[in-house]
């Protein structure tokens, strides 16, 4: 059987670190994930997905991520049942994070961490980037810095 979820989206609120009675770190947060299709004549829709991170992953998320930042999450889908305050049985679906990664470029994170306060406004306002010099190509480098490998001996791998 296989239960793997990989998501990338923007945090809809700042994550908050909590601890269980046994002092285990935990955080729950929600990310907005754009749908891959747009119905003609409508705006792009997003799904809001609940994520749970435990222990060091929870501490990492709470220390380095803020509302509006892009985050990549790899984990598994978990369901749980509960009874709400009106006595109605409910079922919750959430992703239990195994790995969490930065998904914004460093340039996006270097300025104001709250630059995406309203998720919907982010989609409507394209970001203007300053033109940058092209990355250096390996073909234009000096080959004098490299040493020829003699292939007479067996390779160590």
PDB file of N, CA, C and O in Angstrom, residues 19-99:
ATOM      1  N   UNK A  19       3.115  22.226  22.546  1.00  0.00           N
ATOM      2  CA  UNK A  19       3.728  21.016  23.084  1.00  0.00           C
ATOM      3  C   UNK A  19       2.655  20.135  23.708  1.00  0.00           C
ATOM      4  O   UNK A  19       1.707  20.637  24.320  1.00  0.00           O
ATOM      5  N   UNK A  20       2.809  18.837  23.558  1.00  0.00           N
ATOM      6  CA  UNK A  20       1.896  17.877  24.177  1.00  0.00           C
ATOM      7  C   UNK A  20       2.210  17.806  25.670  1.00  0.00           C
ATOM      8  O   UNK A  20       3.235  18.332  26.116  1.00  0.00           O
ATOM      9  N   UNK A  21       1.372  17.140  26.463  1.00  0.00           N
ATOM     10  CA  UNK A  21       1.685  16.977  27.889  1.00  0.00           C
ATOM     11  C   UNK A  21       3.033  16.275  28.132  1.00  0.00           C
ATOM     12  O   UNK A  21       3.662  16.471  29.152  1.00  0.00           O
ATOM     13  N   UNK A  22       3.487  15.479  27.157  1.00  0.00           N
ATOM     14  CA  UNK A  22       4.786  14.807  27.266  1.00  0.00           C
ATOM     15  C   UNK A  22       5.912  15.656  26.683  1.00  0.00           C
ATOM     16  O   UNK A  22       7.004  15.141  26.421  1.00  0.00           O
ATOM     17  N   UNK A  23       5.639  16.934  26.428  1.00  0.00           N
ATOM     18  CA  UNK A  23       6.613  17.903  25.917  1.00  0.00           C
ATOM     19  C   UNK A  23       7.110  17.586  24.501  1.00  0.00           C
ATOM     20  O   UNK A  23       8.266  17.840  24.169  1.00  0.00           O
ATOM     21  N   UNK A  24       6.237  17.032  23.653  1.00  0.00           N
ATOM     22  CA  UNK A  24       6.573  16.789  22.248  1.00  0.00           C
ATOM     23  C   UNK A  24       6.084  17.986  21.438  1.00  0.00           C
ATOM     24  O   UNK A  24       4.911  18.370  21.532  1.00  0.00           O
ATOM     25  N   UNK A  25       6.969  18.579  20.637  1.00  0.00           N
ATOM     26  CA  UNK A  25       6.623  19.755  19.828  1.00  0.00           C
ATOM     27  C   UNK A  25       5.682  19.357  18.696  1.00  0.00           C
ATOM     28  O   UNK A  25       5.871  18.331  18.039  1.00  0.00           O
ATOM     29  N   UNK A  26       4.664  20.202  18.462  1.00  0.00           N
ATOM     30  CA  UNK A  26       3.708  19.968  17.386  1.00  0.00           C
ATOM     31  C   UNK A  26       3.200  21.315  16.877  1.00  0.00           C
ATOM     32  O   UNK A  26       3.087  22.274  17.634  1.00  0.00           O
ATOM     33  N   UNK A  27       2.934  21.372  15.581  1.00  0.00           N
ATOM     34  CA  UNK A  27       2.282  22.544  15.011  1.00  0.00           C
ATOM     35  C   UNK A  27       1.306  22.083  13.946  1.00  0.00           C
ATOM     36  O   UNK A  27       1.522  21.072  13.274  1.00  0.00           O
ATOM     37  N   UNK A  28       0.215  22.806  13.821  1.00  0.00           N
ATOM     38  CA  UNK A  28      -0.723  22.583  12.730  1.00  0.00           C
ATOM     39  C   UNK A  28      -0.805  23.895  11.962  1.00  0.00           C
ATOM     40  O   UNK A  28      -0.820  24.966  12.561  1.00  0.00           O
ATOM     41  N   UNK A  29      -0.819  23.781  10.644  1.00  0.00           N
ATOM     42  CA  UNK A  29      -0.917  24.962   9.807  1.00  0.00           C
ATOM     43  C   UNK A  29      -1.657  24.597   8.534  1.00  0.00           C
ATOM     44  O   UNK A  29      -1.838  23.413   8.220  1.00  0.00           O
ATOM     45  N   UNK A  30      -2.104  25.607   7.825  1.00  0.00           N
ATOM     46  CA  UNK A  30      -2.853  25.409   6.591  1.00  0.00           C
ATOM     47  C   UNK A  30      -2.090  26.060   5.450  1.00  0.00           C
ATOM     48  O   UNK A  30      -1.572  27.168   5.601  1.00  0.00           O
ATOM     49  N   UNK A  31      -2.044  25.367   4.308  1.00  0.00           N
ATOM     50  CA  UNK A  31      -1.443  25.958   3.113  1.00  0.00           C
ATOM     51  C   UNK A  31      -2.497  26.054   2.015  1.00  0.00           C
ATOM     52  O   UNK A  31      -3.398  25.218   1.925  1.00  0.00           O
ATOM     53  N   UNK A  32      -2.382  27.111   1.222  1.00  0.00           N
ATOM     54  CA  UNK A  32      -3.254  27.300   0.061  1.00  0.00           C
ATOM     55  C   UNK A  32      -2.511  26.782  -1.156  1.00  0.00           C
ATOM     56  O   UNK A  32      -1.401  27.232  -1.453  1.00  0.00           O
ATOM     57  N   UNK A  33      -3.108  25.821  -1.841  1.00  0.00           N
ATOM     58  CA  UNK A  33      -2.498  25.191  -3.003  1.00  0.00           C
ATOM     59  C   UNK A  33      -3.366  25.493  -4.219  1.00  0.00           C
ATOM     60  O   UNK A  33      -4.551  25.130  -4.240  1.00  0.00           O
ATOM     61  N   UNK A  34      -2.798  26.177  -5.210  1.00  0.00           N
ATOM     62  CA  UNK A  34      -3.548  26.484  -6.426  1.00  0.00           C
ATOM     63  C   UNK A  34      -3.926  25.212  -7.165  1.00  0.00           C
ATOM     64  O   UNK A  34      -3.132  24.272  -7.250  1.00  0.00           O
ATOM     65  N   UNK A  35      -5.131  25.202  -7.699  1.00  0.00           N
ATOM     66  CA  UNK A  35      -5.538  24.094  -8.563  1.00  0.00           C
ATOM     67  C   UNK A  35      -4.850  24.265  -9.915  1.00  0.00           C
ATOM     68  O   UNK A  35      -4.547  25.376 -10.330  1.00  0.00           O
ATOM     69  N   UNK A  36      -4.612  23.173 -10.595  1.00  0.00           N
ATOM     70  CA  UNK A  36      -3.839  23.226 -11.837  1.00  0.00           C
ATOM     71  C   UNK A  36      -4.671  23.670 -13.041  1.00  0.00           C
ATOM     72  O   UNK A  36      -4.125  23.856 -14.115  1.00  0.00           O
ATOM     73  N   UNK A  37      -5.952  23.850 -12.877  1.00  0.00           N
ATOM     74  CA  UNK A  37      -6.792  24.258 -14.001  1.00  0.00           C
ATOM     75  C   UNK A  37      -7.611  25.487 -13.618  1.00  0.00           C
ATOM     76  O   UNK A  37      -7.856  25.744 -12.444  1.00  0.00           O
ATOM     77  N   UNK A  38      -8.026  26.228 -14.638  1.00  0.00           N
ATOM     78  CA  UNK A  38      -8.875  27.395 -14.429  1.00  0.00           C
ATOM     79  C   UNK A  38     -10.077  27.246 -15.344  1.00  0.00           C
ATOM     80  O   UNK A  38      -9.929  27.056 -16.551  1.00  0.00           O
ATOM     81  N   UNK A  39     -11.268  27.309 -14.787  1.00  0.00           N
ATOM     82  CA  UNK A  39     -12.487  27.245 -15.573  1.00  0.00           C
ATOM     83  C   UNK A  39     -12.634  28.553 -16.341  1.00  0.00           C
ATOM     84  O   UNK A  39     -12.382  29.629 -15.801  1.00  0.00           O
ATOM     85  N   UNK A  40     -12.992  28.489 -17.598  1.00  0.00           N
ATOM     86  CA  UNK A  40     -13.101  29.680 -18.444  1.00  0.00           C
ATOM     87  C   UNK A  40     -14.018  30.717 -17.803  1.00  0.00           C
ATOM     88  O   UNK A  40     -15.109  30.401 -17.333  1.00  0.00           O
ATOM     89  N   UNK A  41     -13.542  31.962 -17.741  1.00  0.00           N
ATOM     90  CA  UNK A  41     -14.335  33.055 -17.202  1.00  0.00           C
ATOM     91  C   UNK A  41     -14.307  33.171 -15.694  1.00  0.00           C
ATOM     92  O   UNK A  41     -15.026  33.983 -15.120  1.00  0.00           O
ATOM     93  N   UNK A  42     -13.499  32.352 -15.006  1.00  0.00           N
ATOM     94  CA  UNK A  42     -13.411  32.425 -13.550  1.00  0.00           C
ATOM     95  C   UNK A  42     -11.958  32.599 -13.125  1.00  0.00           C
ATOM     96  O   UNK A  42     -11.043  32.423 -13.921  1.00  0.00           O
ATOM     97  N   UNK A  43     -11.778  32.934 -11.857  1.00  0.00           N
ATOM     98  CA  UNK A  43     -10.432  33.055 -11.304  1.00  0.00           C
ATOM     99  C   UNK A  43      -9.929  31.689 -10.880  1.00  0.00           C
ATOM    100  O   UNK A  43     -10.710  30.771 -10.631  1.00  0.00           O
ATOM    101  N   UNK A  44      -8.602  31.575 -10.788  1.00  0.00           N
ATOM    102  CA  UNK A  44      -7.990  30.322 -10.329  1.00  0.00           C
ATOM    103  C   UNK A  44      -8.443  30.042  -8.896  1.00  0.00           C
ATOM    104  O   UNK A  44      -8.480  30.923  -8.063  1.00  0.00           O
ATOM    105  N   UNK A  45      -8.789  28.805  -8.628  1.00  0.00           N
ATOM    106  CA  UNK A  45      -9.236  28.382  -7.308  1.00  0.00           C
ATOM    107  C   UNK A  45      -8.061  27.778  -6.532  1.00  0.00           C
ATOM    108  O   UNK A  45      -7.092  27.313  -7.118  1.00  0.00           O
ATOM    109  N   UNK A  46      -8.164  27.777  -5.235  1.00  0.00           N
ATOM    110  CA  UNK A  46      -7.146  27.180  -4.375  1.00  0.00           C
ATOM    111  C   UNK A  46      -7.818  26.242  -3.384  1.00  0.00           C
ATOM    112  O   UNK A  46      -8.960  26.449  -2.983  1.00  0.00           O
ATOM    113  N   UNK A  47      -7.100  25.200  -3.016  1.00  0.00           N
ATOM    114  CA  UNK A  47      -7.541  24.295  -1.963  1.00  0.00           C
ATOM    115  C   UNK A  47      -6.748  24.630  -0.708  1.00  0.00           C
ATOM    116  O   UNK A  47      -5.547  24.916  -0.777  1.00  0.00           O
ATOM    117  N   UNK A  48      -7.403  24.599   0.438  1.00  0.00           N
ATOM    118  CA  UNK A  48      -6.764  24.912   1.708  1.00  0.00           C
ATOM    119  C   UNK A  48      -6.596  23.601   2.466  1.00  0.00           C
ATOM    120  O   UNK A  48      -7.580  22.971   2.850  1.00  0.00           O
ATOM    121  N   UNK A  49      -5.344  23.207   2.652  1.00  0.00           N
ATOM    122  CA  UNK A  49      -5.035  21.875   3.166  1.00  0.00           C
ATOM    123  C   UNK A  49      -4.354  21.992   4.528  1.00  0.00           C
ATOM    124  O   UNK A  49      -3.383  22.736   4.691  1.00  0.00           O
ATOM    125  N   UNK A  50      -4.875  21.235   5.498  1.00  0.00           N
ATOM    126  CA  UNK A  50      -4.328  21.237   6.856  1.00  0.00           C
ATOM    127  C   UNK A  50      -3.124  20.303   6.937  1.00  0.00           C
ATOM    128  O   UNK A  50      -3.151  19.181   6.414  1.00  0.00           O
ATOM    129  N   UNK A  51      -2.077  20.781   7.607  1.00  0.00           N
ATOM    130  CA  UNK A  51      -0.834  20.036   7.767  1.00  0.00           C
ATOM    131  C   UNK A  51      -0.521  19.936   9.260  1.00  0.00           C
ATOM    132  O   UNK A  51      -0.731  20.887  10.006  1.00  0.00           O
ATOM    133  N   UNK A  52       0.015  18.791   9.691  1.00  0.00           N
ATOM    134  CA  UNK A  52       0.482  18.603  11.058  1.00  0.00           C
ATOM    135  C   UNK A  52       1.958  18.222  10.985  1.00  0.00           C
ATOM    136  O   UNK A  52       2.334  17.330  10.224  1.00  0.00           O
ATOM    137  N   UNK A  53       2.798  18.915  11.754  1.00  0.00           N
ATOM    138  CA  UNK A  53       4.221  18.584  11.837  1.00  0.00           C
ATOM    139  C   UNK A  53       4.573  18.322  13.289  1.00  0.00           C
ATOM    140  O   UNK A  53       4.092  19.023  14.187  1.00  0.00           O
ATOM    141  N   UNK A  54       5.423  17.327  13.511  1.00  0.00           N
ATOM    142  CA  UNK A  54       5.805  16.927  14.855  1.00  0.00           C
ATOM    143  C   UNK A  54       7.295  17.123  15.088  1.00  0.00           C
ATOM    144  O   UNK A  54       8.083  17.178  14.161  1.00  0.00           O
ATOM    145  N   UNK A  55       7.675  17.243  16.324  1.00  0.00           N
ATOM    146  CA  UNK A  55       9.057  17.272  16.817  1.00  0.00           C
ATOM    147  C   UNK A  55       9.917  18.309  16.092  1.00  0.00           C
ATOM    148  O   UNK A  55       9.559  19.480  16.058  1.00  0.00           O
ATOM    149  N   UNK A  56      11.050  17.886  15.532  1.00  0.00           N
ATOM    150  CA  UNK A  56      11.976  18.847  14.920  1.00  0.00           C
ATOM    151  C   UNK A  56      11.378  19.511  13.681  1.00  0.00           C
ATOM    152  O   UNK A  56      11.693  20.664  13.381  1.00  0.00           O
ATOM    153  N   UNK A  57      10.510  18.810  12.964  1.00  0.00           N
ATOM    154  CA  UNK A  57       9.850  19.424  11.803  1.00  0.00           C
ATOM    155  C   UNK A  57       8.953  20.574  12.248  1.00  0.00           C
ATOM    156  O   UNK A  57       8.908  21.621  11.613  1.00  0.00           O
ATOM    157  N   UNK A  58       8.255  20.388  13.366  1.00  0.00           N
ATOM    158  CA  UNK A  58       7.395  21.447  13.899  1.00  0.00           C
ATOM    159  C   UNK A  58       8.231  22.649  14.320  1.00  0.00           C
ATOM    160  O   UNK A  58       7.878  23.798  14.023  1.00  0.00           O
ATOM    161  N   UNK A  59       9.336  22.405  14.995  1.00  0.00           N
ATOM    162  CA  UNK A  59      10.210  23.499  15.426  1.00  0.00           C
ATOM    163  C   UNK A  59      10.796  24.237  14.228  1.00  0.00           C
ATOM    164  O   UNK A  59      10.882  25.463  14.230  1.00  0.00           O
ATOM    165  N   UNK A  60      11.182  23.505  13.185  1.00  0.00           N
ATOM    166  CA  UNK A  60      11.731  24.097  11.966  1.00  0.00           C
ATOM    167  C   UNK A  60      10.706  25.008  11.295  1.00  0.00           C
ATOM    168  O   UNK A  60      11.009  26.145  10.933  1.00  0.00           O
ATOM    169  N   UNK A  61       9.482  24.518  11.140  1.00  0.00           N
ATOM    170  CA  UNK A  61       8.431  25.305  10.482  1.00  0.00           C
ATOM    171  C   UNK A  61       8.157  26.587  11.269  1.00  0.00           C
ATOM    172  O   UNK A  61       8.077  27.675  10.700  1.00  0.00           O
ATOM    173  N   UNK A  62       8.022  26.471  12.581  1.00  0.00           N
ATOM    174  CA  UNK A  62       7.696  27.649  13.392  1.00  0.00           C
ATOM    175  C   UNK A  62       8.835  28.654  13.445  1.00  0.00           C
ATOM    176  O   UNK A  62       8.605  29.854  13.570  1.00  0.00           O
ATOM    177  N   UNK A  63      10.051  28.197  13.339  1.00  0.00           N
ATOM    178  CA  UNK A  63      11.203  29.098  13.407  1.00  0.00           C
ATOM    179  C   UNK A  63      11.436  29.851  12.096  1.00  0.00           C
ATOM    180  O   UNK A  63      11.779  31.025  12.103  1.00  0.00           O
ATOM    181  N   UNK A  64      11.221  29.195  10.955  1.00  0.00           N
ATOM    182  CA  UNK A  64      11.646  29.769   9.681  1.00  0.00           C
ATOM    183  C   UNK A  64      10.534  30.187   8.722  1.00  0.00           C
ATOM    184  O   UNK A  64      10.809  30.806   7.707  1.00  0.00           O
ATOM    185  N   UNK A  65       9.284  29.835   8.984  1.00  0.00           N
ATOM    186  CA  UNK A  65       8.215  30.138   8.046  1.00  0.00           C
ATOM    187  C   UNK A  65       7.217  31.126   8.628  1.00  0.00           C
ATOM    188  O   UNK A  65       6.916  31.100   9.820  1.00  0.00           O
ATOM    189  N   UNK A  66       6.669  31.973   7.757  1.00  0.00           N
ATOM    190  CA  UNK A  66       5.670  32.966   8.130  1.00  0.00           C
ATOM    191  C   UNK A  66       4.540  32.957   7.098  1.00  0.00           C
ATOM    192  O   UNK A  66       4.677  32.426   6.004  1.00  0.00           O
ATOM    193  N   UNK A  67       3.464  33.607   7.451  1.00  0.00           N
ATOM    194  CA  UNK A  67       2.302  33.727   6.570  1.00  0.00           C
ATOM    195  C   UNK A  67       2.731  34.225   5.193  1.00  0.00           C
ATOM    196  O   UNK A  67       3.506  35.163   5.068  1.00  0.00           O
ATOM    197  N   UNK A  68       2.204  33.578   4.151  1.00  0.00           N
ATOM    198  CA  UNK A  68       2.457  33.987   2.778  1.00  0.00           C
ATOM    199  C   UNK A  68       3.652  33.326   2.133  1.00  0.00           C
ATOM    200  O   UNK A  68       3.783  33.348   0.915  1.00  0.00           O
ATOM    201  N   UNK A  69       4.529  32.711   2.923  1.00  0.00           N
ATOM    202  CA  UNK A  69       5.704  32.073   2.335  1.00  0.00           C
ATOM    203  C   UNK A  69       5.325  30.764   1.661  1.00  0.00           C
ATOM    204  O   UNK A  69       4.448  30.034   2.119  1.00  0.00           O
ATOM    205  N   UNK A  70       6.043  30.468   0.575  1.00  0.00           N
ATOM    206  CA  UNK A  70       5.856  29.206  -0.137  1.00  0.00           C
ATOM    207  C   UNK A  70       6.564  28.100   0.648  1.00  0.00           C
ATOM    208  O   UNK A  70       7.686  28.281   1.112  1.00  0.00           O
ATOM    209  N   UNK A  71       5.883  26.965   0.793  1.00  0.00           N
ATOM    210  CA  UNK A  71       6.421  25.835   1.541  1.00  0.00           C
ATOM    211  C   UNK A  71       6.124  24.556   0.766  1.00  0.00           C
ATOM    212  O   UNK A  71       5.078  24.445   0.123  1.00  0.00           O
ATOM    213  N   UNK A  72       7.063  23.625   0.783  1.00  0.00           N
ATOM    214  CA  UNK A  72       6.869  22.313   0.168  1.00  0.00           C
ATOM    215  C   UNK A  72       6.802  21.286   1.294  1.00  0.00           C
ATOM    216  O   UNK A  72       7.636  21.295   2.202  1.00  0.00           O
ATOM    217  N   UNK A  73       5.798  20.425   1.237  1.00  0.00           N
ATOM    218  CA  UNK A  73       5.568  19.439   2.291  1.00  0.00           C
ATOM    219  C   UNK A  73       5.462  18.061   1.659  1.00  0.00           C
ATOM    220  O   UNK A  73       4.747  17.873   0.675  1.00  0.00           O
ATOM    221  N   UNK A  74       6.178  17.102   2.239  1.00  0.00           N
ATOM    222  CA  UNK A  74       6.059  15.704   1.828  1.00  0.00           C
ATOM    223  C   UNK A  74       5.629  14.933   3.069  1.00  0.00           C
ATOM    224  O   UNK A  74       6.190  15.115   4.151  1.00  0.00           O
ATOM    225  N   UNK A  75       4.596  14.125   2.930  1.00  0.00           N
ATOM    226  CA  UNK A  75       4.092  13.386   4.082  1.00  0.00           C
ATOM    227  C   UNK A  75       3.055  12.363   3.660  1.00  0.00           C
ATOM    228  O   UNK A  75       3.067  11.872   2.532  1.00  0.00           O
ATOM    229  N   UNK A  76       2.143  12.075   4.577  1.00  0.00           N
ATOM    230  CA  UNK A  76       1.092  11.096   4.300  1.00  0.00           C
ATOM    231  C   UNK A  76      -0.253  11.650   4.749  1.00  0.00           C
ATOM    232  O   UNK A  76      -0.327  12.498   5.636  1.00  0.00           O
ATOM    233  N   UNK A  77      -1.303  11.149   4.131  1.00  0.00           N
ATOM    234  CA  UNK A  77      -2.658  11.581   4.465  1.00  0.00           C
ATOM    235  C   UNK A  77      -3.132  10.797   5.682  1.00  0.00           C
ATOM    236  O   UNK A  77      -2.953   9.584   5.763  1.00  0.00           O
ATOM    237  N   UNK A  78      -3.731  11.525   6.617  1.00  0.00           N
ATOM    238  CA  UNK A  78      -4.259  10.902   7.824  1.00  0.00           C
ATOM    239  C   UNK A  78      -5.708  11.339   7.991  1.00  0.00           C
ATOM    240  O   UNK A  78      -6.045  12.485   7.733  1.00  0.00           O
ATOM    241  N   UNK A  79      -6.552  10.419   8.413  1.00  0.00           N
ATOM    242  CA  UNK A  79      -7.943  10.767   8.718  1.00  0.00           C
ATOM    243  C   UNK A  79      -8.178  10.489  10.194  1.00  0.00           C
ATOM    244  O   UNK A  79      -7.552   9.609  10.787  1.00  0.00           O
ATOM    245  N   UNK A  80      -9.071  11.271  10.772  1.00  0.00           N
ATOM    246  CA  UNK A  80      -9.468  11.030  12.158  1.00  0.00           C
ATOM    247  C   UNK A  80     -10.920  11.445  12.317  1.00  0.00           C
ATOM    248  O   UNK A  80     -11.390  12.349  11.635  1.00  0.00           O
ATOM    249  N   UNK A  81     -11.598  10.780  13.204  1.00  0.00           N
ATOM    250  CA  UNK A  81     -12.999  11.085  13.483  1.00  0.00           C
ATOM    251  C   UNK A  81     -13.106  11.753  14.838  1.00  0.00           C
ATOM    252  O   UNK A  81     -12.339  11.459  15.748  1.00  0.00           O
ATOM    253  N   UNK A  82     -14.089  12.648  14.956  1.00  0.00           N
ATOM    254  CA  UNK A  82     -14.334  13.319  16.228  1.00  0.00           C
ATOM    255  C   UNK A  82     -15.795  13.753  16.262  1.00  0.00           C
ATOM    256  O   UNK A  82     -16.482  13.744  15.248  1.00  0.00           O
ATOM    257  N   UNK A  83     -16.253  14.132  17.430  1.00  0.00           N
ATOM    258  CA  UNK A  83     -17.607  14.641  17.606  1.00  0.00           C
ATOM    259  C   UNK A  83     -17.504  16.127  17.916  1.00  0.00           C
ATOM    260  O   UNK A  83     -16.792  16.526  18.840  1.00  0.00           O
ATOM    261  N   UNK A  84     -18.226  16.956  17.146  1.00  0.00           N
ATOM    262  CA  UNK A  84     -18.146  18.412  17.346  1.00  0.00           C
ATOM    263  C   UNK A  84     -18.987  18.839  18.542  1.00  0.00           C
ATOM    264  O   UNK A  84     -19.603  18.007  19.230  1.00  0.00           O
ATOM    265  N   UNK A  85     -18.995  20.150  18.794  1.00  0.00           N
ATOM    266  CA  UNK A  85     -19.688  20.669  19.989  1.00  0.00           C
ATOM    267  C   UNK A  85     -21.201  20.447  19.953  1.00  0.00           C
ATOM    268  O   UNK A  85     -21.850  20.470  20.992  1.00  0.00           O
ATOM    269  N   UNK A  86     -21.792  20.242  18.754  1.00  0.00           N
ATOM    270  CA  UNK A  86     -23.231  19.963  18.651  1.00  0.00           C
ATOM    271  C   UNK A  86     -23.531  18.462  18.684  1.00  0.00           C
ATOM    272  O   UNK A  86     -24.674  18.057  18.480  1.00  0.00           O
ATOM    273  N   UNK A  87     -22.497  17.626  18.913  1.00  0.00           N
ATOM    274  CA  UNK A  87     -22.703  16.185  18.980  1.00  0.00           C
ATOM    275  C   UNK A  87     -22.715  15.498  17.626  1.00  0.00           C
ATOM    276  O   UNK A  87     -23.090  14.330  17.532  1.00  0.00           O
ATOM    277  N   UNK A  88     -22.319  16.190  16.566  1.00  0.00           N
ATOM    278  CA  UNK A  88     -22.301  15.611  15.218  1.00  0.00           C
ATOM    279  C   UNK A  88     -20.941  14.971  14.966  1.00  0.00           C
ATOM    280  O   UNK A  88     -19.904  15.573  15.214  1.00  0.00           O
ATOM    281  N   UNK A  89     -20.971  13.705  14.467  1.00  0.00           N
ATOM    282  CA  UNK A  89     -19.710  13.030  14.140  1.00  0.00           C
ATOM    283  C   UNK A  89     -19.111  13.662  12.895  1.00  0.00           C
ATOM    284  O   UNK A  89     -19.798  13.862  11.890  1.00  0.00           O
ATOM    285  N   UNK A  90     -17.827  13.973  12.952  1.00  0.00           N
ATOM    286  CA  UNK A  90     -17.100  14.597  11.838  1.00  0.00           C
ATOM    287  C   UNK A  90     -15.867  13.767  11.512  1.00  0.00           C
ATOM    288  O   UNK A  90     -15.387  12.990  12.339  1.00  0.00           O
ATOM    289  N   UNK A  91     -15.356  13.976  10.291  1.00  0.00           N
ATOM    290  CA  UNK A  91     -14.127  13.329   9.867  1.00  0.00           C
ATOM    291  C   UNK A  91     -13.190  14.411   9.361  1.00  0.00           C
ATOM    292  O   UNK A  91     -13.594  15.283   8.598  1.00  0.00           O
ATOM    293  N   UNK A  92     -11.944  14.369   9.808  1.00  0.00           N
ATOM    294  CA  UNK A  92     -10.948  15.353   9.394  1.00  0.00           C
ATOM    295  C   UNK A  92      -9.873  14.659   8.566  1.00  0.00           C
ATOM    296  O   UNK A  92      -9.456  13.538   8.886  1.00  0.00           O
ATOM    297  N   UNK A  93      -9.451  15.338   7.497  1.00  0.00           N
ATOM    298  CA  UNK A  93      -8.361  14.864   6.655  1.00  0.00           C
ATOM    299  C   UNK A  93      -7.222  15.861   6.796  1.00  0.00           C
ATOM    300  O   UNK A  93      -7.426  17.063   6.710  1.00  0.00           O
ATOM    301  N   UNK A  94      -6.007  15.365   6.992  1.00  0.00           N
ATOM    302  CA  UNK A  94      -4.852  16.244   7.105  1.00  0.00           C
ATOM    303  C   UNK A  94      -3.609  15.510   6.622  1.00  0.00           C
ATOM    304  O   UNK A  94      -3.610  14.282   6.497  1.00  0.00           O
ATOM    305  N   UNK A  95      -2.581  16.274   6.356  1.00  0.00           N
ATOM    306  CA  UNK A  95      -1.305  15.712   5.937  1.00  0.00           C
ATOM    307  C   UNK A  95      -0.381  15.722   7.148  1.00  0.00           C
ATOM    308  O   UNK A  95      -0.215  16.756   7.803  1.00  0.00           O
ATOM    309  N   UNK A  96       0.219  14.583   7.464  1.00  0.00           N
ATOM    310  CA  UNK A  96       1.230  14.509   8.515  1.00  0.00           C
ATOM    311  C   UNK A  96       2.573  14.671   7.806  1.00  0.00           C
ATOM    312  O   UNK A  96       2.970  13.840   6.984  1.00  0.00           O
ATOM    313  N   UNK A  97       3.260  15.770   8.102  1.00  0.00           N
ATOM    314  CA  UNK A  97       4.498  16.119   7.386  1.00  0.00           C
ATOM    315  C   UNK A  97       5.656  15.247   7.846  1.00  0.00           C
ATOM    316  O   UNK A  97       5.920  15.125   9.039  1.00  0.00           O
ATOM    317  N   UNK A  98       6.336  14.643   6.879  1.00  0.00           N
ATOM    318  CA  UNK A  98       7.581  13.929   7.150  1.00  0.00           C
ATOM    319  C   UNK A  98       8.776  14.835   6.853  1.00  0.00           C
ATOM    320  O   UNK A  98       9.756  14.832   7.584  1.00  0.00           O
ATOM    321  N   UNK A  99       8.688  15.584   5.755  1.00  0.00           N
ATOM    322  CA  UNK A  99       9.741  16.509   5.343  1.00  0.00           C
ATOM    323  C   UNK A  99       9.118  17.838   4.949  1.00  0.00           C
ATOM    324  O   UNK A  99       8.071  17.863   4.303  1.00  0.00           O
TER     325      UNK A  99
END
